[in-house]
Amino acid sequence: MNKLWAGRASGKVDEIAEDFNSSINIDKRMYREDIKGSIAHAEMLARQKIISRESADNIISGLKSILQDIDSGTLEINSSSEDIHTFVEQILTERIGEDGKKLHTARSRNDQVALDLRMYLREQIICIDSSLKHLINCLNDCSRNTIDDIMPGYTHLQRAQPVTLGHHLAAYSMMFLRDRERLKHVYNTTNISPIGCCALAGTTYTIDRDFESSILGFYDISRNSMDGVSDRDFCIEYLSSLSIIMMHLSRICEELILWSSWEFGYIEFSNSYTTGSSIMPQKKNPDIAELIRGKTGRVYGALIAMLTIQKSLPLTYNKDMQEDKACIFDATDTVINSLRVIAPMISTMTVKKERMLLAAKEGFINATDLADYLVKKGVPFRNAYKISGEIVSECIEKHLTLEEFSLSSYKKHSELFDSDLYDAIDLKNCVNRRNSVGGTSHQAIVDELKYIEKINKEEMGCCDD
Ligand code: ARG
C-alpha cells in the first residue's frame, strides 16, 4: 500500500524493514477507538469551519460504514497498512474520494495514537474493575459460608493463632477493594485528551480541543503539546495497578495450591479447575491456580518493558513508543482472563472443615490464650509465656494437644490452673473473644463483610462489549 508519508521519501523501504516497522497486527484492536476519534475530529473541523459541513458529513458516513463493516466482518483489516490509523484513512479515501484526504487536517498520528490508547484503556479499566467487583462478591459469599470454620492462622507459614476461613478470605477481599480504588485513580489519569497536540507543537488551525475532547467523553485536555504526545505515564500507572492485582491473585492462588495438597487438605478444587497426570492416577493438579500464579510474571514483565521503553526517551514522540501496545494488550488479556477464571474456581471449591479444625487443634495455636489465662489470674505475661511454653513442650513429648492435657498435669506447672482453663483454650472461644474491629470473632467478621459489601457496591461503569 502507499505510504501516508509518500512525498518526501522516494524509493522503496526494504520489505523486512517495512514488516518490522508495521504495528497493524497489534494496534488493529483499537479500530473502534480510532474511528470514533476520527468522527469527533471531523465534527470539530466542520464546527470550526476548517473543512466544510458537506465534507465532514461525507467523512463521518464513510467512517461509520467502515466501523460497521469491520464489526460485521465484511471488511478485513489488511496487514499491508502500516498501522490502524493508516488503514482507516486509506479505506476512507478509497470509499469517499478526495474528502477522505481532509480528515488528517490539524492532527498527527502522534496525538491520534495517544488518543486511541487512552480511549481503549478507559474501557479496559472499567472491564477489569467490574471483574474485580464480581470476584469480591464471590469471595464475600465464601466468607459468609465459612465464617465460623476454624483453621490455623499462620505467620512464617507456622501455625500461629486460630482464625476462620471466612476471615482469611475476607483479607483478600480487602486487597481487591484496594485494587478497585487504584483503578479509579488510573482511570482519571487516563481520561485526559491529547488530541490537538498534533505532531508535537500544536497547530496553526483554529481548532477547539475542548469540544473534541468533550464529545469523546474526556474529563480534561492535556496542557502541553509536547507532553501530550509523549506522555505514557497513564500506561505505566495502568500496568502498575495490573501488576498489583496479579500479585494479589498469585498470593491467593499460592495459598489455594497449598491448601489443596494432601499435606494440608483444607480444600478441594472442582474437577473443572484441575487436571490429572498422564502417568500418576492419584494426581489432581491445581493447574488453573498455578497458571494464574505463573502469568503474574508476564504482567510484571509488561510493566518493566513499559518503564524501560519510556526511560531516557527524548521529547517528544519516538518510534520506541509503538512498543507500548504489545505489552499493554498482553497484560490486559492476562488480567481479564485470570479474573474470569479465578472467581468460579473459588466459588466451586469444597472446604474441608474437619481437616482445618484438626490442623488447628494440633498446632498449639491456643498457647497464647493459655498464657492470657494465667495473666488474667495475676501472673506477669513473661512468666505466663514461659509456663505455657513448658506445657507445650511437655504436650509435644507426650503427643497430646493442650485440650487433652489433664488438669492435674496443668496444676504441676501452676496452682492457678483450674477447670475453667479448658473454656479459655477452646478454639471457638479463642476466635470469638478476638472481638476487636477487624478481628476473628463472628460479629467482627459480620461487620467486616458488611463493610466490604458496602464499598464494593460502587460502580465505575460497565463494559462496552
Ligand atoms: N503506529 C504508531 C504507534 O503506535 C503511530 C504513530 C506513528 N507516528 C509517527 N510519526 N511515525 O506509535
XYZ file of C-alpha atoms and ligand atoms in Angstrom:
477
model
C 0.000 0.000 0.000
C 1.017 3.620 -0.482
C 2.657 5.247 2.454
C 0.899 8.107 4.233
C 4.226 9.856 4.168
C 4.915 9.316 0.441
C 6.181 12.602 -0.965
C 9.333 13.472 0.893
C 10.749 9.978 0.724
C 11.433 8.311 -2.559
C 12.456 4.747 -3.249
C 11.133 1.637 -1.604
C 11.503 0.690 2.034
C 13.133 -2.703 2.431
C 10.478 -5.390 2.809
C 11.899 -6.774 6.024
C 12.225 -3.277 7.430
C 8.657 -2.496 6.402
C 7.409 -5.545 8.189
C 9.475 -4.662 11.237
C 8.106 -1.124 11.235
C 4.483 -2.161 10.955
C 2.245 -2.315 14.024
C -1.116 -3.089 12.460
C -1.295 -6.648 13.712
C -1.085 -5.289 17.257
C -2.933 -1.979 17.075
C -5.832 -3.211 14.956
C -7.680 -3.965 18.155
C -8.095 -0.182 18.582
C -10.081 0.236 15.358
C -13.235 1.320 17.177
C -11.408 3.977 19.161
C -9.590 5.148 16.047
C -12.810 5.546 14.079
C -14.746 7.172 16.924
C -11.846 9.588 17.431
C -11.845 10.435 13.737
C -15.598 11.064 13.724
C -15.157 13.531 16.579
C -12.245 15.136 14.735
C -14.323 15.640 11.586
C -17.128 17.146 13.703
C -14.710 19.595 15.246
C -13.124 20.528 11.906
C -16.560 21.326 10.475
C -17.677 23.241 13.553
C -14.547 25.386 13.335
C -15.100 25.799 9.578
C -11.719 24.241 8.861
C -13.498 21.863 6.466
C -16.994 22.221 5.020
C -20.055 20.627 6.637
C -20.553 18.566 3.480
C -17.027 17.183 3.595
C -17.441 16.355 7.283
C -20.736 14.573 6.681
C -19.151 12.643 3.879
C -16.215 11.672 6.108
C -18.458 10.711 9.006
C -20.733 8.483 6.978
C -17.655 6.880 5.395
C -16.157 6.239 8.820
C -19.424 4.810 10.124
C -19.600 2.411 7.184
C -16.032 1.280 7.861
C -16.848 0.673 11.521
C -19.925 -1.298 10.622
C -18.069 -3.383 8.067
C -15.193 -4.235 10.388
C -17.660 -5.091 13.171
C -19.662 -7.356 10.889
C -16.582 -8.965 9.370
C -17.222 -7.749 5.814
C -14.100 -5.601 5.927
C -10.926 -7.337 6.996
C -8.139 -5.287 8.494
C -5.405 -5.690 5.973
C -1.931 -6.078 7.380
C -0.314 -4.378 4.413
C -1.106 -0.988 6.004
C 1.489 0.313 8.465
C -0.910 0.750 11.354
C -4.617 1.039 12.135
C -4.634 4.823 11.638
C -3.192 4.434 8.140
C -5.595 1.632 7.320
C -8.721 3.564 8.287
C -7.635 6.674 6.407
C -6.728 4.683 3.299
C -10.047 2.814 3.229
C -11.908 6.059 3.843
C -10.248 7.708 0.856
C -10.898 4.633 -1.264
C -14.583 4.848 -0.341
C -15.314 8.592 -0.407
C -12.528 10.060 -2.539
C -10.955 13.499 -2.026
C -12.869 14.382 1.184
C -11.150 11.451 2.866
C -7.848 13.258 2.446
C -9.136 16.191 4.534
C -9.602 14.197 7.740
C -5.996 14.408 8.851
C -6.031 18.247 8.918
C -4.799 19.620 12.265
C -3.878 16.181 13.531
C -0.938 13.805 13.532
C -0.671 10.116 14.189
C 1.263 11.121 17.291
C -1.713 12.669 19.064
C -4.049 10.195 17.363
C -2.324 7.090 18.738
C -2.166 8.573 22.235
C -5.884 9.365 21.981
C -6.800 5.865 20.792
C -4.786 4.222 23.531
C -6.376 6.360 26.235
C -9.845 5.593 24.904
C -9.051 1.898 24.722
C -7.660 1.779 28.244
C -10.651 3.614 29.688
C -12.803 0.701 28.535
C -10.397 -1.934 29.788
C -10.171 -0.297 33.202
C -13.961 -0.450 33.516
C -13.928 -4.073 32.422
C -11.218 -5.084 34.894
C -12.949 -3.148 37.629
C -16.217 -4.979 37.103
C -14.405 -8.345 37.123
C -12.791 -7.381 40.414
C -16.177 -6.423 41.787
C -17.539 -9.817 40.823
C -14.583 -11.610 42.391
C -15.065 -9.708 45.657
C -18.746 -10.721 45.671
C -17.744 -14.379 45.208
C -15.170 -14.138 47.979
C -17.692 -12.476 50.264
C -20.162 -15.312 49.681
C -17.450 -17.843 50.538
C -16.522 -15.849 53.627
C -20.123 -15.855 54.776
C -20.329 -19.635 54.326
C -17.133 -20.237 56.265
C -17.440 -17.506 58.859
C -17.171 -19.996 61.768
C -14.887 -22.570 60.131
C -11.795 -22.607 62.286
C -8.372 -23.040 60.759
C -4.839 -22.204 61.816
C -3.724 -18.669 61.036
C -0.055 -18.600 60.060
C 2.997 -16.433 60.431
C 6.223 -17.663 58.783
C 3.982 -20.460 57.477
C 3.981 -21.809 61.042
C 0.667 -22.311 62.809
C 0.201 -19.199 64.919
C -3.307 -18.392 66.179
C -6.769 -19.648 65.306
C -8.685 -17.764 62.632
C -11.609 -18.732 60.440
C -11.594 -19.343 56.715
C -14.192 -16.593 56.385
C -11.787 -14.140 57.950
C -8.866 -15.360 55.882
C -10.747 -14.953 52.593
C -12.021 -11.530 53.592
C -8.381 -10.416 53.790
C -8.239 -10.955 50.022
C -11.460 -9.022 49.513
C -9.719 -6.105 51.207
C -6.808 -6.345 48.749
C -9.120 -6.420 45.747
C -11.076 -3.458 47.110
C -7.833 -1.502 47.180
C -7.185 -2.608 43.594
C -10.532 -1.139 42.598
C -9.629 2.103 44.323
C -6.307 2.243 42.462
C -8.058 1.682 39.127
C -10.273 4.666 39.824
C -7.182 6.811 40.068
C -5.694 5.329 36.877
C -8.975 5.997 35.097
C -8.699 9.679 35.975
C -5.093 9.969 34.762
C -6.046 8.180 31.558
C -9.130 10.282 30.942
C -7.238 13.319 29.613
C -7.352 14.046 25.892
C -4.133 14.629 23.933
C -5.889 15.273 20.608
C -4.937 18.657 19.194
C -1.341 18.409 20.355
C -0.739 17.330 16.751
C 2.775 16.199 15.868
C 4.311 17.912 18.908
C 3.786 21.640 18.766
C 0.050 22.234 18.405
C -1.339 23.734 15.232
C -1.939 26.945 13.338
C -5.557 25.957 12.645
C -8.223 27.398 14.937
C -9.164 24.048 16.451
C -11.395 23.574 19.507
C -9.717 20.983 21.670
C -12.287 21.205 24.462
C -15.145 20.488 22.080
C -13.428 17.485 20.519
C -12.401 16.052 23.864
C -15.838 16.543 25.387
C -17.638 14.637 22.649
C -15.233 11.790 23.288
C -16.120 11.868 26.978
C -12.776 13.126 28.281
C -12.621 14.891 31.580
C -9.922 17.347 30.534
C -7.289 18.046 27.870
C -3.510 17.870 28.150
C -1.989 21.313 28.635
C 1.383 20.979 26.940
C 1.503 19.698 23.385
C 4.967 18.158 23.786
C 3.935 16.331 26.939
C 0.603 15.399 25.373
C 2.130 13.327 22.572
C 4.925 11.748 24.574
C 3.282 11.066 27.933
C 2.802 7.383 28.697
C 2.564 7.764 32.477
C -1.004 6.529 32.313
C 0.265 3.293 30.740
C 2.812 2.849 33.489
C 0.227 3.519 36.189
C -2.162 1.133 34.482
C 0.441 -1.636 34.322
C 1.484 -0.977 37.940
C -2.122 -1.441 39.020
C -2.417 -4.590 36.946
C 0.809 -5.909 38.459
C -0.543 -5.361 41.960
C -3.772 -7.158 41.024
C -1.707 -10.113 39.751
C 0.442 -10.055 42.878
C -2.747 -10.405 44.943
C -4.054 -13.149 42.669
C -0.753 -15.003 42.905
C -0.896 -14.887 46.705
C -4.392 -16.334 46.938
C -3.526 -18.932 44.276
C -0.417 -19.954 46.180
C -2.488 -20.486 49.326
C -5.157 -22.425 47.475
C -2.488 -24.625 45.882
C -1.004 -25.368 49.305
C -4.402 -25.960 50.854
C -5.403 -28.354 48.101
C -2.346 -30.563 48.719
C -2.535 -33.835 50.679
C -0.356 -32.237 53.340
C -2.930 -29.536 54.096
C -6.133 -30.955 52.672
C -8.168 -27.861 53.606
C -9.891 -27.518 50.237
C -10.601 -29.478 47.130
C -10.958 -27.829 43.737
C -13.838 -28.822 41.491
C -12.703 -31.137 38.699
C -13.440 -28.347 36.229
C -10.398 -26.451 37.510
C -7.873 -29.263 37.858
C -6.174 -31.761 35.609
C -4.880 -35.272 36.104
C -1.454 -36.664 35.416
C -0.761 -38.806 32.390
C 1.122 -41.372 34.478
C 0.144 -40.878 38.126
C -3.501 -41.859 38.566
C -3.821 -40.370 42.044
C -2.969 -36.823 40.928
C -5.319 -33.872 40.839
C -3.264 -30.895 39.783
C -4.306 -27.311 40.514
C -3.246 -26.105 37.050
C -5.517 -23.097 36.854
C -4.289 -21.647 40.134
C -0.693 -22.383 39.129
C -1.160 -20.696 35.771
C -2.530 -17.544 37.348
C 0.475 -17.557 39.684
C 2.773 -18.032 36.694
C 1.113 -15.423 34.497
C 1.861 -12.818 37.151
C 5.376 -12.785 35.696
C 4.081 -11.716 32.295
C 2.290 -8.719 33.739
C 5.342 -7.674 35.782
C 7.299 -8.082 32.543
C 4.927 -5.711 30.758
C 5.393 -3.098 33.475
C 9.173 -3.349 33.298
C 9.042 -3.234 29.485
C 6.900 -0.087 29.545
C 9.135 1.624 32.100
C 12.163 0.729 30.017
C 10.598 1.904 26.747
C 9.997 5.338 28.267
C 13.324 5.547 30.072
C 15.567 8.311 28.719
C 13.353 8.967 25.702
C 13.950 12.494 24.466
C 10.860 14.605 23.834
C 8.643 14.113 22.002
C 7.277 11.127 20.052
C 9.795 8.399 19.216
C 9.019 5.205 17.402
C 10.111 3.273 20.502
C 6.690 4.169 21.854
C 4.980 1.942 19.328
C 6.177 -0.929 21.543
C 3.838 0.204 24.335
C 0.770 -1.521 22.936
C 2.058 -5.088 22.687
C 2.846 -5.246 26.386
C -0.266 -3.349 27.443
C -2.589 -5.590 25.444
C -0.931 -8.757 26.664
C -1.150 -7.633 30.299
C -4.784 -6.622 29.823
C -5.733 -10.019 28.396
C -3.821 -11.823 31.124
C -5.543 -9.946 33.927
C -9.026 -10.204 32.437
C -8.634 -13.928 31.764
C -7.200 -14.588 35.222
C -10.042 -12.735 36.926
C -12.570 -14.508 34.752
C -11.330 -17.964 35.733
C -10.495 -17.470 39.399
C -13.964 -16.366 40.532
C -15.795 -19.605 39.599
C -12.785 -21.656 40.709
C -13.192 -20.230 44.217
C -16.981 -20.453 44.226
C -16.909 -24.154 43.316
C -14.174 -25.366 45.657
C -15.102 -27.631 48.576
C -13.972 -26.665 52.044
C -12.886 -29.500 54.320
C -13.821 -28.094 57.699
C -12.734 -31.137 59.723
C -9.221 -31.113 58.300
C -8.835 -27.421 59.037
C -10.122 -27.896 62.577
C -7.802 -30.844 63.165
C -4.817 -28.799 61.969
C -5.924 -26.028 64.296
C -6.151 -28.412 67.247
C -2.784 -30.000 66.627
C -0.986 -26.723 66.165
C -0.957 -25.413 69.769
C -2.378 -22.241 68.311
C -4.258 -21.622 71.575
C -0.980 -21.347 73.514
C -1.306 -17.540 73.559
C -4.744 -17.938 75.118
C -3.305 -20.310 77.711
C -0.757 -17.642 78.674
C -3.512 -14.989 78.718
C -5.492 -17.219 81.109
C -2.654 -17.037 83.621
C -2.213 -13.302 83.055
C -5.872 -12.802 83.993
C -5.112 -14.674 87.233
C -2.378 -12.162 88.045
C 0.742 -13.787 86.553
C 3.044 -11.324 84.715
C 2.889 -12.019 80.953
C 6.565 -13.040 80.619
C 6.167 -15.698 83.347
C 2.852 -16.875 81.909
C 4.521 -17.139 78.487
C 7.323 -19.286 79.978
C 4.922 -21.620 81.825
C 2.782 -22.056 78.704
C 5.882 -22.803 76.643
C 6.913 -25.530 79.045
C 3.437 -27.067 78.902
C 3.568 -27.051 75.071
C 6.949 -28.852 75.209
C 5.562 -31.482 77.510
C 2.487 -31.963 75.308
C 4.682 -32.388 72.209
C 6.710 -35.020 74.062
C 3.591 -36.871 75.152
C 1.750 -36.459 71.834
C -1.113 -34.552 73.443
C -2.987 -31.407 72.471
C -3.485 -28.668 75.083
C -7.122 -29.738 75.313
C -6.085 -33.330 76.138
C -3.573 -32.368 78.835
C -5.108 -33.218 82.226
C -5.908 -30.670 84.932
C -3.575 -32.359 87.377
C -0.761 -32.096 84.829
C -1.566 -28.394 84.372
C -1.502 -27.878 88.103
C 2.058 -29.209 88.244
C 3.047 -26.148 86.200
C 0.939 -23.657 88.161
C -1.511 -23.942 91.050
C -3.568 -21.171 89.417
C -4.882 -23.530 86.744
C -8.491 -24.605 87.239
C -11.046 -26.482 85.158
C -12.201 -23.209 83.503
C -8.894 -23.233 81.631
C -10.465 -25.606 79.098
C -13.017 -22.953 78.238
C -10.246 -20.413 77.852
C -8.358 -22.556 75.332
C -11.400 -23.820 73.458
C -10.701 -22.816 69.857
C -14.184 -21.469 69.230
C -13.866 -19.253 72.277
C -10.372 -18.159 71.263
C -11.681 -16.994 67.904
C -14.811 -15.335 69.255
C -13.028 -13.495 72.048
C -10.980 -11.583 69.461
C -13.740 -9.099 69.032
C -11.632 -6.062 68.198
C -12.503 -4.313 64.920
C -11.014 -6.440 62.130
C -10.638 -9.413 64.496
C -11.743 -13.035 64.165
C -14.968 -13.110 66.186
C -18.186 -13.990 64.414
C -19.531 -10.482 64.985
C -16.312 -8.761 63.866
C -16.378 -10.723 60.606
C -20.074 -9.987 60.052
C -19.229 -6.284 60.384
C -16.216 -6.665 58.094
C -18.250 -8.380 55.395
C -20.905 -5.671 55.597
C -18.208 -3.058 55.136
C -16.762 -4.875 52.117
C -20.199 -5.245 50.586
C -20.955 -1.568 51.024
C -17.701 -0.338 49.457
C -17.889 -2.942 46.696
C -21.313 -1.707 45.571
C -19.753 1.341 43.973
C -19.799 1.145 40.229
C -17.256 2.594 37.831
C -19.291 1.874 34.718
C -19.965 -1.105 32.542
C -18.208 -2.777 29.679
C -18.926 -1.751 26.082
C -18.979 -5.238 24.668
N 1.983 3.176 14.896
C 2.482 4.304 15.644
C 2.493 3.960 17.132
O 1.871 3.026 17.502
C 1.612 5.513 15.419
C 2.322 6.830 15.466
C 3.299 6.959 14.385
N 3.810 8.282 14.292
C 4.878 8.513 13.524
N 5.223 9.722 13.443
N 5.560 7.570 12.989
O 3.157 4.595 17.900
